[in-house]
Amino acid sequence: MPCTVTVGGFFGDEGKGKVIAYLAKNDNISIAVRGGVGPNAGHTFVYGGKTHKVRMLPSAVLNLPTKLLIGAGVLIDTEILLDEVKTFAAHNRTLVDRQCGIIEKAHIEKDQGTYLKNRIGTTGSGTGPANADRALRTLRLAKDVHDLSQYIEDVSNSINHALDKNESILVEGTQGTFLSLFHGIYPYVTSRDVCASSICSDVGIGPKRVEEVLVIFKAYVTRVGEGPLDNEVNKEEVGRLGWAEFGSVTGRQRRASPFDMQLAKKAISLNSATQLAVTKLDVLFPESAGVRKFEKLPTESKKFIENIEAETGLKVSLVGTGADVDDIIDRRAMK
Ligand code: IMP
Ligand code: MG
């Protein structure tokens, strides 16, 4: 699979970080490249009992041979990026496109305003106001930031050259389909489109370069911030079901609802999915926790996955059964 794009199928927080960390480790990925909005996304993965989080670097960060790139469409918070580069000792593997936009203090302050913070419920990370300045063509770019000079690269060029050599590239989308500025539930959306085509554009590849579009769902739906959520379950019930989650960027409790097949179908069509992943199956079916072979899943949990396949006509090729990067059923060989 030389080029795979991964995107979230619901409202973000589908467990993309874990799936990407697994693929990087398992598939001999030479380049992981991040698209999407910017540090408003927090991707989490657990490896060897330790929880890691990235807001700027690709989630492949623990896989040492993998180069870590950030595409031109992504906004950079310089402080957060440099901090992550240090934490993961990624100095020699990190490359940032020269045209990435830069989030300044003033953007973060603007993102705390009543409309954005309270009415929309943004993450407050400054991404919306920075993208507004980008549209106005006043935003500073990465090539003009001294502290980033050692990481600057033409990312689109690097990826296209690597693909010419048939190297494996993993393109990491952030947020989720229904947070798209174009296709989500406006105005309760993020500041850009975040569907697969935009993620490709962020990193500078055309649609013909992509072999697989992996759309990632969670076994139930969550969303943070304001906006509609069909069949929303009340907070008490969320706790009882074991669905309580807290935002990795803001710490806010996520709202939740059961798996939504209609939304899933819409996400599949918006992204032209070629395969699916479903994470956190163990939260719905505790007996499936830690299972790594599909045949070993209890009947109900197997039926849940098979029903998604029957309804969508696509293979659920990866199934998450626990927090650890390796708690996954990889069914790709069965294609
Ligand atoms: P913003 O992207 O910070 O402007 O926030 C706009 C909306 O998108 C809010 O509802 C946020 O909670 C949501 N959002 C943005 N990024 C993420 C993410 O990575 N995961 C989940 N929700 C997100
Ligand atoms: Mg997240």
mmCIF file of C-alpha atoms in Angstrom, residues 26-325:
data_model
loop_
_atom_site.group_PDB
_atom_site.id
_atom_site.type_symbol
_atom_site.label_atom_id
_atom_site.label_comp_id
_atom_site.label_asym_id
_atom_site.label_seq_id
_atom_site.Cartn_x
_atom_site.Cartn_y
_atom_site.Cartn_z
ATOM 1 C CA ASN A 26 3.452 -2.821 11.309
ATOM 2 C CA ASP A 27 3.729 -1.702 7.685
ATOM 3 C CA ASN A 28 7.286 -0.415 7.289
ATOM 4 C CA ILE A 29 6.084 3.127 6.601
ATOM 5 C CA SER A 30 8.903 5.337 5.342
ATOM 6 C CA ILE A 31 7.069 8.663 5.634
ATOM 7 C CA ALA A 32 4.184 9.686 7.865
ATOM 8 C CA VAL A 33 2.772 13.061 6.959
ATOM 9 C CA ARG A 34 0.208 15.064 8.818
ATOM 10 C CA GLY A 35 -2.594 16.993 7.127
ATOM 11 C CA GLY A 36 -5.631 18.590 8.782
ATOM 12 C CA VAL A 37 -6.157 21.835 10.662
ATOM 13 C CA GLY A 38 -3.409 22.013 13.290
ATOM 14 C CA PRO A 39 -2.908 21.764 17.066
ATOM 15 C CA ASN A 40 -6.665 21.706 17.745
ATOM 16 C CA ALA A 41 -6.333 17.944 17.237
ATOM 17 C CA GLY A 42 -4.791 15.739 19.898
ATOM 18 C CA HIS A 43 -3.923 12.218 18.777
ATOM 19 C CA THR A 44 -3.325 9.722 21.572
ATOM 20 C CA PHE A 45 -1.773 6.267 21.568
ATOM 21 C CA VAL A 46 -0.699 3.857 24.276
ATOM 22 C CA TYR A 47 2.385 1.763 23.822
ATOM 23 C CA GLY A 48 3.917 -0.528 26.416
ATOM 24 C CA GLY A 49 1.593 0.850 29.095
ATOM 25 C CA LYS A 50 2.622 4.465 28.447
ATOM 26 C CA THR A 51 0.223 7.068 27.007
ATOM 27 C CA HIS A 52 1.590 9.448 24.383
ATOM 28 C CA LYS A 53 -0.095 12.437 22.792
ATOM 29 C CA VAL A 54 0.747 14.533 19.743
ATOM 30 C CA ARG A 55 -0.877 17.733 18.552
ATOM 31 C CA MET A 56 1.579 18.596 15.772
ATOM 32 C CA LEU A 57 3.739 15.605 14.825
ATOM 33 C CA PRO A 58 2.308 12.542 13.038
ATOM 34 C CA SER A 59 1.179 9.704 15.331
ATOM 35 C CA ALA A 60 3.893 7.488 13.810
ATOM 36 C CA VAL A 61 6.389 9.264 16.096
ATOM 37 C CA LEU A 62 7.415 6.154 18.061
ATOM 38 C CA ASN A 63 8.374 4.232 14.936
ATOM 39 C CA LEU A 64 11.997 5.322 14.680
ATOM 40 C CA PRO A 65 12.722 4.758 10.978
ATOM 41 C CA THR A 66 9.641 6.749 9.901
ATOM 42 C CA LYS A 67 10.201 10.336 8.759
ATOM 43 C CA LEU A 68 7.700 12.813 10.245
ATOM 44 C CA LEU A 69 6.389 15.461 7.878
ATOM 45 C CA ILE A 70 3.825 18.237 8.212
ATOM 46 C CA GLY A 71 1.998 19.392 5.072
ATOM 47 C CA ALA A 72 1.580 22.985 3.865
ATOM 48 C CA GLY A 73 -2.123 23.099 4.747
ATOM 49 C CA VAL A 74 -1.449 22.520 8.457
ATOM 50 C CA LEU A 75 -1.160 25.390 10.945
ATOM 51 C CA ILE A 76 1.838 25.286 13.264
ATOM 52 C CA ASP A 77 1.992 26.320 16.906
ATOM 53 C CA THR A 78 5.771 26.678 17.065
ATOM 54 C CA GLU A 79 6.018 26.161 20.828
ATOM 55 C CA ILE A 80 3.925 22.966 20.779
ATOM 56 C CA LEU A 81 5.819 21.574 17.784
ATOM 57 C CA LEU A 82 9.276 22.233 19.254
ATOM 58 C CA ASP A 83 8.163 20.724 22.541
ATOM 59 C CA GLU A 84 7.029 17.520 20.816
ATOM 60 C CA VAL A 85 10.218 17.318 18.751
ATOM 61 C CA LYS A 86 12.139 17.436 22.031
ATOM 62 C CA THR A 87 9.894 14.980 23.898
ATOM 63 C CA PHE A 88 10.174 12.375 21.140
ATOM 64 C CA ALA A 89 13.803 13.219 20.240
ATOM 65 C CA ALA A 90 12.626 13.705 16.658
ATOM 66 C CA HIS A 91 15.106 16.434 15.565
ATOM 67 C CA ASN A 92 16.516 14.391 12.715
ATOM 68 C CA ARG A 93 13.205 13.055 11.449
ATOM 69 C CA THR A 94 10.947 16.120 11.495
ATOM 70 C CA LEU A 95 10.262 18.192 8.371
ATOM 71 C CA VAL A 96 7.804 21.060 8.087
ATOM 72 C CA ASP A 97 6.561 22.482 4.808
ATOM 73 C CA ARG A 98 7.902 25.966 4.183
ATOM 74 C CA GLN A 99 4.358 27.205 3.554
ATOM 75 C CA CYS A 100 2.723 25.980 6.785
ATOM 76 C CA GLY A 101 0.863 28.860 8.433
ATOM 77 C CA ILE A 102 1.941 30.057 11.883
ATOM 78 C CA ILE A 103 -0.404 30.518 14.857
ATOM 79 C CA GLU A 104 0.468 33.647 16.860
ATOM 80 C CA LYS A 105 -0.553 34.657 20.405
ATOM 81 C CA ALA A 106 -3.169 37.044 18.974
ATOM 82 C CA HIS A 107 -4.915 34.133 17.202
ATOM 83 C CA ILE A 108 -5.167 32.185 20.453
ATOM 84 C CA GLU A 109 -6.582 35.261 22.222
ATOM 85 C CA LYS A 110 -9.184 35.755 19.471
ATOM 86 C CA ASP A 111 -10.177 32.098 19.801
ATOM 87 C CA GLN A 112 -11.187 32.784 23.449
ATOM 88 C CA GLY A 113 -13.889 35.253 22.318
ATOM 89 C CA THR A 114 -17.552 34.663 23.195
ATOM 90 C CA TYR A 115 -18.719 33.559 19.774
ATOM 91 C CA LEU A 116 -15.930 31.072 19.048
ATOM 92 C CA LYS A 117 -15.343 29.770 22.558
ATOM 93 C CA ASN A 118 -18.924 29.670 23.854
ATOM 94 C CA ARG A 119 -21.271 29.494 20.894
ATOM 95 C CA ILE A 120 -19.170 27.139 18.727
ATOM 96 C CA GLY A 121 -17.163 25.571 21.533
ATOM 97 C CA THR A 122 -13.792 25.678 19.773
ATOM 98 C CA THR A 123 -10.667 24.150 21.252
ATOM 99 C CA GLY A 124 -9.265 27.659 21.776
ATOM 100 C CA SER A 125 -6.008 26.757 20.027
ATOM 101 C CA GLY A 126 -6.066 29.714 17.633
ATOM 102 C CA THR A 127 -6.620 27.707 14.454
ATOM 103 C CA GLY A 128 -9.832 29.452 13.282
ATOM 104 C CA PRO A 129 -8.439 33.005 13.569
ATOM 105 C CA ALA A 130 -5.139 31.898 11.953
ATOM 106 C CA ASN A 131 -6.970 30.362 8.993
ATOM 107 C CA ALA A 132 -9.001 33.578 8.716
ATOM 108 C CA ASP A 133 -5.723 35.525 8.428
ATOM 109 C CA ARG A 134 -4.481 33.028 5.897
ATOM 110 C CA ALA A 135 -7.558 33.708 3.766
ATOM 111 C CA LEU A 136 -6.807 37.429 4.139
ATOM 112 C CA ARG A 137 -3.211 36.674 3.118
ATOM 113 C CA THR A 138 -1.666 38.281 6.160
ATOM 114 C CA LEU A 139 -0.587 35.083 7.975
ATOM 115 C CA ARG A 140 3.109 34.455 8.606
ATOM 116 C CA LEU A 141 4.513 31.238 7.135
ATOM 117 C CA ALA A 142 6.957 28.683 8.566
ATOM 118 C CA LYS A 143 9.790 29.702 6.201
ATOM 119 C CA ASP A 144 9.912 33.075 7.994
ATOM 120 C CA VAL A 145 10.253 31.643 11.517
ATOM 121 C CA HIS A 146 13.893 31.433 12.660
ATOM 122 C CA ASP A 147 13.247 28.679 15.236
ATOM 123 C CA LEU A 148 11.890 26.380 12.512
ATOM 124 C CA SER A 149 14.667 26.932 9.957
ATOM 125 C CA GLN A 150 16.352 23.555 10.507
ATOM 126 C CA TYR A 151 13.109 21.677 9.794
ATOM 127 C CA ILE A 152 11.951 23.513 6.668
ATOM 128 C CA GLU A 153 11.315 21.408 3.559
ATOM 129 C CA ASP A 154 9.205 21.237 0.415
ATOM 130 C CA VAL A 155 6.974 18.464 1.777
ATOM 131 C CA SER A 156 4.952 17.963 -1.397
ATOM 132 C CA ASN A 157 8.175 17.397 -3.318
ATOM 133 C CA SER A 158 9.493 14.910 -0.746
ATOM 134 C CA ILE A 159 6.311 12.853 -0.774
ATOM 135 C CA ASN A 160 5.931 12.806 -4.543
ATOM 136 C CA HIS A 161 9.578 11.728 -4.949
ATOM 137 C CA ALA A 162 9.162 9.002 -2.323
ATOM 138 C CA LEU A 163 6.056 7.749 -4.130
ATOM 139 C CA ASP A 164 7.999 7.676 -7.412
ATOM 140 C CA LYS A 165 10.376 5.284 -5.631
ATOM 141 C CA ASN A 166 7.409 3.188 -4.427
ATOM 142 C CA GLU A 167 8.000 3.970 -0.748
ATOM 143 C CA SER A 168 5.074 3.574 1.675
ATOM 144 C CA ILE A 169 3.449 6.833 2.743
ATOM 145 C CA LEU A 170 0.852 7.241 5.464
ATOM 146 C CA VAL A 171 -1.147 10.459 5.284
ATOM 147 C CA GLU A 172 -2.756 11.342 8.616
ATOM 148 C CA GLY A 173 -5.985 13.302 8.620
ATOM 149 C CA THR A 174 -7.177 15.072 11.763
ATOM 150 C CA GLN A 175 -10.588 16.079 13.185
ATOM 151 C CA GLY A 176 -13.483 14.161 11.600
ATOM 152 C CA THR A 177 -15.700 14.311 8.524
ATOM 153 C CA PHE A 178 -18.617 16.089 10.253
ATOM 154 C CA LEU A 179 -16.349 18.837 11.580
ATOM 155 C CA SER A 180 -15.643 19.828 7.954
ATOM 156 C CA LEU A 181 -16.291 23.490 7.235
ATOM 157 C CA PHE A 182 -17.961 22.420 3.958
ATOM 158 C CA HIS A 183 -19.645 19.107 4.765
ATOM 159 C CA GLY A 184 -20.178 19.260 8.536
ATOM 160 C CA ILE A 185 -23.021 20.814 10.484
ATOM 161 C CA TYR A 186 -22.291 24.540 10.020
ATOM 162 C CA PRO A 187 -21.522 26.633 12.050
ATOM 163 C CA TYR A 188 -20.553 23.890 14.530
ATOM 164 C CA VAL A 189 -17.499 22.924 12.555
ATOM 165 C CA THR A 190 -13.779 23.569 12.373
ATOM 166 C CA SER A 191 -12.177 26.234 10.186
ATOM 167 C CA ARG A 192 -11.442 24.101 7.094
ATOM 168 C CA ASP A 193 -12.553 21.104 5.136
ATOM 169 C CA VAL A 194 -11.065 17.932 6.661
ATOM 170 C CA CYS A 195 -12.277 15.225 4.241
ATOM 171 C CA ALA A 196 -9.820 12.922 2.447
ATOM 172 C CA SER A 197 -9.395 15.140 -0.636
ATOM 173 C CA SER A 198 -8.471 18.130 1.514
ATOM 174 C CA ILE A 199 -6.035 16.074 3.556
ATOM 175 C CA CYS A 200 -4.297 15.090 0.281
ATOM 176 C CA SER A 201 -4.234 18.709 -0.799
ATOM 177 C CA ASP A 202 -2.768 19.708 2.602
ATOM 178 C CA VAL A 203 0.273 17.532 2.032
ATOM 179 C CA GLY A 204 0.535 18.250 -1.696
ATOM 180 C CA ILE A 205 -0.518 15.077 -3.491
ATOM 181 C CA GLY A 206 -3.221 14.669 -6.124
ATOM 182 C CA PRO A 207 -6.095 12.158 -5.875
ATOM 183 C CA LYS A 208 -4.519 9.686 -8.327
ATOM 184 C CA ARG A 209 -1.610 9.139 -5.928
ATOM 185 C CA VAL A 210 -3.778 7.462 -3.295
ATOM 186 C CA GLU A 211 -4.296 3.684 -3.108
ATOM 187 C CA GLU A 212 -6.314 3.363 0.082
ATOM 188 C CA VAL A 213 -8.663 5.702 1.918
ATOM 189 C CA LEU A 214 -9.091 4.322 5.419
ATOM 190 C CA VAL A 215 -12.063 5.869 7.218
ATOM 191 C CA ILE A 216 -11.897 5.379 10.981
ATOM 192 C CA PHE A 217 -15.002 5.081 13.144
ATOM 193 C CA LYS A 218 -15.367 4.487 16.849
ATOM 194 C CA ALA A 219 -17.879 1.843 18.032
ATOM 195 C CA TYR A 220 -19.991 4.760 19.353
ATOM 196 C CA VAL A 221 -20.043 8.453 18.439
ATOM 197 C CA THR A 222 -18.621 11.314 20.497
ATOM 198 C CA ARG A 223 -18.354 15.023 19.950
ATOM 199 C CA VAL A 224 -16.936 17.913 21.932
ATOM 200 C CA GLY A 225 -18.155 21.461 21.641
ATOM 201 C CA GLU A 226 -21.600 22.607 20.564
ATOM 202 C CA GLY A 227 -23.825 21.449 17.700
ATOM 203 C CA PRO A 228 -26.361 18.728 16.991
ATOM 204 C CA LEU A 229 -25.764 15.099 17.940
ATOM 205 C CA ASP A 230 -28.599 12.730 16.988
ATOM 206 C CA ASN A 231 -29.682 10.224 19.665
ATOM 207 C CA GLU A 232 -27.428 11.889 22.227
ATOM 208 C CA VAL A 233 -27.262 9.916 25.459
ATOM 209 C CA ASN A 234 -27.441 11.891 28.717
ATOM 210 C CA LYS A 235 -24.341 12.274 30.869
ATOM 211 C CA GLU A 236 -25.464 9.764 33.501
ATOM 212 C CA GLU A 237 -26.122 7.124 30.885
ATOM 213 C CA VAL A 238 -22.780 7.886 29.215
ATOM 214 C CA GLY A 239 -21.084 7.081 32.539
ATOM 215 C CA ARG A 240 -23.124 3.921 33.028
ATOM 216 C CA LEU A 241 -22.247 2.699 29.527
ATOM 217 C CA GLY A 242 -18.548 3.353 30.121
ATOM 218 C CA TRP A 243 -18.453 5.819 27.204
ATOM 219 C CA ALA A 244 -17.185 8.770 29.261
ATOM 220 C CA GLU A 245 -14.208 10.401 27.535
ATOM 221 C CA PHE A 246 -12.417 13.680 28.049
ATOM 222 C CA GLY A 247 -10.972 15.841 25.259
ATOM 223 C CA SER A 248 -7.206 15.398 24.897
ATOM 224 C CA VAL A 249 -6.692 19.083 24.027
ATOM 225 C CA THR A 250 -9.282 20.799 26.241
ATOM 226 C CA GLY A 251 -10.147 18.210 28.930
ATOM 227 C CA ARG A 252 -13.876 18.768 28.282
ATOM 228 C CA GLN A 253 -16.171 15.763 28.704
ATOM 229 C CA ARG A 254 -17.228 14.464 25.311
ATOM 230 C CA ARG A 255 -20.895 14.077 24.454
ATOM 231 C CA ALA A 256 -21.879 10.650 23.153
ATOM 232 C CA SER A 257 -24.424 8.701 21.088
ATOM 233 C CA PRO A 258 -24.660 5.159 19.709
ATOM 234 C CA PHE A 259 -22.938 4.221 16.414
ATOM 235 C CA ASP A 260 -24.752 6.109 13.634
ATOM 236 C CA MET A 261 -25.014 4.082 10.400
ATOM 237 C CA GLN A 262 -26.449 6.987 8.371
ATOM 238 C CA LEU A 263 -23.551 9.258 9.325
ATOM 239 C CA ALA A 264 -21.120 6.428 8.626
ATOM 240 C CA LYS A 265 -22.538 5.954 5.115
ATOM 241 C CA LYS A 266 -22.327 9.683 4.422
ATOM 242 C CA ALA A 267 -18.705 9.754 5.625
ATOM 243 C CA ILE A 268 -17.850 6.813 3.369
ATOM 244 C CA SER A 269 -19.229 8.632 0.358
ATOM 245 C CA LEU A 270 -17.678 12.027 1.214
ATOM 246 C CA ASN A 271 -14.239 10.402 1.546
ATOM 247 C CA SER A 272 -14.518 7.635 -1.083
ATOM 248 C CA ALA A 273 -13.471 5.098 1.553
ATOM 249 C CA THR A 274 -11.833 1.897 0.336
ATOM 250 C CA GLN A 275 -11.680 0.287 3.781
ATOM 251 C CA LEU A 276 -12.830 0.943 7.333
ATOM 252 C CA ALA A 277 -11.468 0.736 10.864
ATOM 253 C CA VAL A 278 -13.661 0.487 13.973
ATOM 254 C CA THR A 279 -12.018 1.321 17.300
ATOM 255 C CA LYS A 280 -12.984 0.716 20.939
ATOM 256 C CA LEU A 281 -15.036 -2.392 20.276
ATOM 257 C CA ASP A 282 -14.070 -3.467 23.815
ATOM 258 C CA VAL A 283 -15.978 -0.494 25.255
ATOM 259 C CA LEU A 284 -19.232 -1.776 23.724
ATOM 260 C CA PHE A 285 -18.397 -5.439 24.314
ATOM 261 C CA PRO A 286 -16.062 -5.847 27.297
ATOM 262 C CA GLU A 287 -15.539 -9.549 26.505
ATOM 263 C CA SER A 288 -13.773 -8.514 23.300
ATOM 264 C CA ALA A 289 -11.026 -6.665 25.216
ATOM 265 C CA GLY A 290 -7.535 -7.533 24.026
ATOM 266 C CA VAL A 291 -8.749 -10.017 21.367
ATOM 267 C CA ARG A 292 -6.405 -10.005 18.345
ATOM 268 C CA LYS A 293 -8.072 -12.563 16.071
ATOM 269 C CA PHE A 294 -11.515 -12.017 14.518
ATOM 270 C CA GLU A 295 -12.585 -15.661 15.041
ATOM 271 C CA LYS A 296 -11.972 -15.238 18.763
ATOM 272 C CA LEU A 297 -14.440 -12.360 19.151
ATOM 273 C CA PRO A 298 -17.642 -13.121 21.065
ATOM 274 C CA THR A 299 -20.671 -13.530 18.765
ATOM 275 C CA GLU A 300 -22.373 -10.189 19.525
ATOM 276 C CA SER A 301 -19.259 -8.137 18.824
ATOM 277 C CA LYS A 302 -18.574 -10.069 15.633
ATOM 278 C CA LYS A 303 -22.159 -9.384 14.504
ATOM 279 C CA PHE A 304 -21.686 -5.663 15.209
ATOM 280 C CA ILE A 305 -18.714 -5.548 12.803
ATOM 281 C CA GLU A 306 -20.375 -7.778 10.205
ATOM 282 C CA ASN A 307 -23.468 -5.585 10.253
ATOM 283 C CA ILE A 308 -21.343 -2.510 9.444
ATOM 284 C CA GLU A 309 -19.818 -4.434 6.526
ATOM 285 C CA ALA A 310 -23.221 -5.566 5.262
ATOM 286 C CA GLU A 311 -24.667 -2.045 5.481
ATOM 287 C CA THR A 312 -21.714 -0.259 3.886
ATOM 288 C CA GLY A 313 -20.386 -2.874 1.483
ATOM 289 C CA LEU A 314 -16.847 -2.224 2.754
ATOM 290 C CA LYS A 315 -14.421 -4.330 4.729
ATOM 291 C CA VAL A 316 -13.730 -3.387 8.348
ATOM 292 C CA SER A 317 -10.068 -4.238 7.997
ATOM 293 C CA LEU A 318 -8.900 -3.032 11.419
ATOM 294 C CA VAL A 319 -10.753 -3.487 14.698
ATOM 295 C CA GLY A 320 -9.529 -1.857 17.926
ATOM 296 C CA THR A 321 -10.013 -3.997 21.032
ATOM 297 C CA GLY A 322 -8.073 -2.072 23.687
ATOM 298 C CA ALA A 323 -5.947 0.968 24.421
ATOM 299 C CA ASP A 324 -2.573 -0.469 23.440
ATOM 300 C CA VAL A 325 -1.305 0.096 19.892
#
